[in-house]
PDB file of C-alpha atoms in Angstrom:
ATOM      1  CA  MET A  55       7.728   1.804 -23.070  1.00 44.00           C
ATOM      2  CA  ALA A  56       9.189   3.249 -20.167  1.00 46.00           C
ATOM      3  CA  ASN A  57       8.883   2.123 -16.856  1.00 46.00           C
ATOM      4  CA  SER A  58       7.236   4.649 -14.126  1.00 46.00           C
ATOM      5  CA  GLN A  59       8.623   4.314 -10.698  1.00 47.00           C
ATOM      6  CA  THR A  60       6.654   5.494  -7.394  1.00 46.00           C
ATOM      7  CA  SER A  61       8.470   6.025  -4.521  1.00 47.00           C
ATOM      8  CA  ILE A  62       7.331   6.227  -1.052  1.00 47.00           C
ATOM      9  CA  ASN A  63       9.352   7.419   1.787  1.00 46.00           C
ATOM     10  CA  ASP A  64       8.429   8.978   5.306  1.00 39.00           C
ATOM     11  CA  GLN A  65       9.280  12.418   5.557  1.00 41.00           C
ATOM     12  CA  GLN A  66      11.810  11.043   8.510  1.00 40.00           C
ATOM     13  CA  GLU A  67      12.351   7.179   8.121  1.00 43.00           C
ATOM     14  CA  SER A  68      11.477   6.635  11.994  1.00 41.00           C
ATOM     15  CA  GLN A  69       8.320   8.823  11.664  1.00 47.00           C
ATOM     16  CA  PRO A  70       5.221   7.231  10.632  1.00 49.00           C
ATOM     17  CA  PHE A  71       2.172   9.505   8.582  1.00 49.00           C
ATOM     18  CA  GLU A  72       0.835  11.952  10.802  1.00 56.00           C
ATOM     19  CA  THR A  73      -2.784  11.510  10.217  1.00 65.00           C
ATOM     20  CA  ASP A  74      -5.437   8.946   9.305  1.00 69.00           C
ATOM     21  CA  PHE A  75      -6.250  11.367   6.147  1.00 72.00           C
ATOM     22  CA  GLU A  76      -2.691  11.267   4.906  1.00 72.00           C
ATOM     23  CA  ASN A  77      -2.887   7.227   5.328  1.00 70.00           C
ATOM     24  CA  LEU A  78      -5.888   7.101   3.011  1.00 72.00           C
ATOM     25  CA  LEU A  79      -4.812  10.088   0.804  1.00 75.00           C
ATOM     26  CA  LEU A  80      -1.796   7.569   0.433  1.00 74.00           C
ATOM     27  CA  ALA A  81      -3.726   4.571  -0.074  1.00 73.00           C
ATOM     28  CA  HIS A  82      -6.122   6.205  -2.695  1.00 78.00           C
ATOM     29  CA  ARG A  83      -3.213   7.536  -4.735  1.00 81.00           C
ATOM     30  CA  LEU A  84      -1.374   4.297  -4.528  1.00 77.00           C
ATOM     31  CA  ILE A  85      -4.450   2.217  -5.577  1.00 79.00           C
ATOM     32  CA  SER A  86      -5.560   4.662  -8.665  1.00 82.00           C
ATOM     33  CA  GLU A  87      -1.645   4.294 -10.064  1.00 80.00           C
ATOM     34  CA  ILE A  88      -1.979   0.353  -9.488  1.00 82.00           C
ATOM     35  CA  ARG A  89      -5.095   0.274 -11.541  1.00 83.00           C
ATOM     36  CA  LYS A  90      -3.792   2.480 -14.305  1.00 84.00           C
ATOM     37  CA  ASN A  91      -0.111   0.378 -14.739  1.00 81.00           C
ATOM     38  CA  PRO A  92      -0.467  -2.643 -12.760  1.00 78.00           C
ATOM     39  CA  SER A  93       2.445  -4.168 -14.350  1.00 82.00           C
ATOM     40  CA  GLN A  94       4.828  -1.415 -14.114  1.00 79.00           C
ATOM     41  CA  ILE A  95       4.903  -0.020 -10.657  1.00 74.00           C
ATOM     42  CA  SER A  96       8.003  -0.176  -8.300  1.00 76.00           C
ATOM     43  CA  LEU A  97       7.643   1.010  -4.834  1.00 70.00           C
ATOM     44  CA  THR A  98      10.524   1.818  -2.353  1.00 78.00           C
ATOM     45  CA  VAL A  99       9.022   1.889   1.268  1.00 75.00           C
ATOM     46  CA  THR A 100      10.927   1.757   4.677  1.00 87.00           C
ATOM     47  CA  GLY A 101       9.958  -0.839   7.094  1.00 86.00           C
ATOM     48  CA  ASN A 102       7.753   1.875   9.011  1.00 86.00           C
ATOM     49  CA  GLY A 103       6.077   3.199   5.763  1.00 82.00           C
ATOM     50  CA  LEU A 104       5.163  -0.290   4.838  1.00 82.00           C
ATOM     51  CA  MET A 105       3.402  -0.758   8.141  1.00 86.00           C
ATOM     52  CA  GLU A 106       1.559   2.261   7.573  1.00 82.00           C
ATOM     53  CA  LEU A 107       0.618   1.446   3.940  1.00 77.00           C
ATOM     54  CA  ILE A 108      -0.531  -1.700   4.866  1.00 84.00           C
ATOM     55  CA  ARG A 109      -2.873   0.038   7.711  1.00 84.00           C
ATOM     56  CA  ALA A 110      -4.178   2.778   5.159  1.00 81.00           C
ATOM     57  CA  ILE A 111      -5.220   0.343   2.513  1.00 83.00           C
ATOM     58  CA  ARG A 112      -6.560  -2.174   4.616  1.00 86.00           C
ATOM     59  CA  THR A 113      -8.640   0.923   5.936  1.00 85.00           C
ATOM     60  CA  VAL A 114     -10.111   1.951   2.583  1.00 82.00           C
ATOM     61  CA  LEU A 115     -10.561  -1.682   1.296  1.00 84.00           C
ATOM     62  CA  LEU A 116     -12.823  -2.202   4.822  1.00 85.00           C
ATOM     63  CA  LYS A 117     -14.432   0.816   3.600  1.00 85.00           C
ATOM     64  CA  GLU A 118     -15.304  -0.278  -0.119  1.00 82.00           C
ATOM     65  CA  VAL A 119     -16.434  -3.649   1.458  1.00 81.00           C
ATOM     66  CA  GLU A 120     -18.888  -1.907   3.682  1.00 82.00           C
ATOM     67  CA  GLN A 121     -20.341   0.313   0.985  1.00 80.00           C
ATOM     68  CA  GLU A 122     -20.713  -2.651  -0.961  1.00 76.00           C
ATOM     69  CA  LYS A 123     -22.679  -4.405   1.569  1.00 73.00           C
ATOM     70  CA  ALA A 124     -24.899  -1.350   1.881  1.00 70.00           C
ATOM     71  CA  ASN A 125     -25.800  -1.336  -1.972  1.00 66.00           C
ATOM     72  CA  SER A 126     -26.020  -5.093  -2.310  1.00 62.00           C
ATOM     73  CA  SER A 127     -28.790  -5.392   0.538  1.00 60.00           C
ATOM     74  CA  TYR A 128     -30.476  -2.212  -1.076  1.00 56.00           C
ATOM     75  CA  GLN A 129     -30.756  -3.958  -4.072  1.00 55.00           C
ATOM     76  CA  ASP A 130     -31.585  -7.442  -2.914  1.00 72.00           C
ATOM     77  CA  GLU A 131     -34.522  -5.604  -1.342  1.00 87.00           C
ATOM     78  CA  LEU A 132     -37.999  -6.915  -1.988  1.00 91.00           C
ATOM     79  CA  ILE A 133     -41.041  -4.768  -3.267  1.00 92.00           C
ATOM     80  CA  THR A 134     -44.524  -5.253  -3.919  1.00 93.00           C
ATOM     81  CA  LYS A 135     -46.678  -5.383  -7.182  1.00 93.00           C
ATOM     82  CA  LYS A 136     -48.160  -2.043  -6.526  1.00 94.00           C
ATOM     83  CA  GLU A 137     -44.770  -0.471  -6.132  1.00 93.00           C
ATOM     84  CA  VAL A 138     -43.201  -2.026  -9.332  1.00 93.00           C
ATOM     85  CA  MET A 139     -46.295  -0.955 -11.155  1.00 94.00           C
ATOM     86  CA  ASP A 140     -46.035   2.450  -9.927  1.00 93.00           C
ATOM     87  CA  ASN A 141     -42.144   2.658 -10.011  1.00 89.00           C
ATOM     88  CA  LEU A 142     -42.451   1.236 -13.959  1.00 91.00           C
ATOM     89  CA  HIS A 143     -45.742   3.109 -14.661  1.00 92.00           C
ATOM     90  CA  ILE A 144     -47.151  -0.315 -15.917  1.00 94.00           C
ATOM     91  CA  SER A 145     -50.559  -1.696 -15.516  1.00 95.00           C
ATOM     92  CA  PRO A 146     -51.152  -5.408 -13.727  1.00 95.00           C
ATOM     93  CA  THR A 147     -52.088  -6.720 -17.389  1.00 95.00           C
ATOM     94  CA  THR A 148     -48.011  -5.565 -18.288  1.00 95.00           C
ATOM     95  CA  LEU A 149     -46.793  -6.776 -15.120  1.00 94.00           C
ATOM     96  CA  TRP A 150     -48.753 -10.264 -15.785  1.00 94.00           C
ATOM     97  CA  LEU A 151     -47.609 -10.414 -19.188  1.00 95.00           C
ATOM     98  CA  TRP A 152     -43.807 -10.075 -18.200  1.00 93.00           C
ATOM     99  CA  GLU A 153     -44.212 -12.413 -15.830  1.00 92.00           C
ATOM    100  CA  LYS A 154     -45.350 -15.134 -18.203  1.00 94.00           C
ATOM    101  CA  LYS A 155     -42.919 -14.475 -20.733  1.00 93.00           C
ATOM    102  CA  LYS A 156     -40.033 -14.417 -17.955  1.00 90.00           C
ATOM    103  CA  TYR A 157     -39.231 -10.832 -18.603  1.00 88.00           C
ATOM    104  CA  LEU A 158     -39.532 -10.096 -14.990  1.00 91.00           C
ATOM    105  CA  VAL A 159     -39.291 -13.086 -12.280  1.00 91.00           C
ATOM    106  CA  PRO A 160     -41.501 -12.837  -9.264  1.00 93.00           C
ATOM    107  CA  VAL A 161     -40.270 -14.092  -5.611  1.00 91.00           C
ATOM    108  CA  LYS A 162     -43.338 -15.891  -3.610  1.00 89.00           C
ATOM    109  CA  ILE A 163     -43.621 -16.008  -0.207  1.00 88.00           C
ATOM    110  CA  GLY A 164     -46.320 -18.022   0.942  1.00 88.00           C
ATOM    111  CA  ARG A 165     -49.280 -16.504  -0.812  1.00 89.00           C
ATOM    112  CA  ARG A 166     -47.761 -13.180  -1.438  1.00 91.00           C
ATOM    113  CA  VAL A 167     -45.834 -12.095  -4.964  1.00 91.00           C
ATOM    114  CA  PHE A 168     -42.590  -9.572  -4.649  1.00 93.00           C
ATOM    115  CA  TYR A 169     -39.868  -8.441  -6.940  1.00 93.00           C
ATOM    116  CA  LYS A 170     -36.315  -7.967  -6.617  1.00 90.00           C
ATOM    117  CA  ARG A 171     -35.583  -4.451  -6.368  1.00 88.00           C
ATOM    118  CA  ARG A 172     -32.403  -4.979  -8.612  1.00 86.00           C
ATOM    119  CA  ASP A 173     -34.489  -6.489 -11.502  1.00 88.00           C
ATOM    120  CA  ILE A 174     -36.757  -3.407 -11.271  1.00 89.00           C
ATOM    121  CA  GLU A 175     -33.585  -1.167 -11.589  1.00 87.00           C
ATOM    122  CA  LYS A 176     -32.626  -3.140 -14.552  1.00 86.00           C
ATOM    123  CA  LEU A 177     -35.741  -2.571 -16.196  1.00 85.00           C
ATOM    124  CA  LYS A 178     -35.387   0.973 -15.920  1.00 84.00           C
ATOM    125  CA  GLU A 179     -31.853   1.563 -17.014  1.00 82.00           C
ATOM    126  CA  GLY A 180     -32.926  -0.618 -20.374  1.00 77.00           C
ATOM    127  CA  LYS A 181     -35.843   1.440 -21.320  1.00 58.00           C
TER     128      LYS A 181
END
């Protein structure tokens, strides 16, 4: 199996990448290559190029973390019984039976009953 070699050089060794777009593009390409063949990556980079690469990767990773947090908070959202029944097109009796069989676990806050949106999404995917 031949090793793939990826070289990253600045066009002029002392000149950093010109735009954030170039940085993001480079980071995405590099991350993609690393994911494809993690044990077969070899890099040759100047000091300035390495600093720019680190900044670009950091930017990409921060955006991914922010997106994951946004998705996570949406999925941890609580919804009411009525929303669950409307969303899944089920009757109150079906919802009650699913609770008793632990098919769908309610979240009780005081006397009110809610359900996790993530659990509802899983049920919809399973249908």
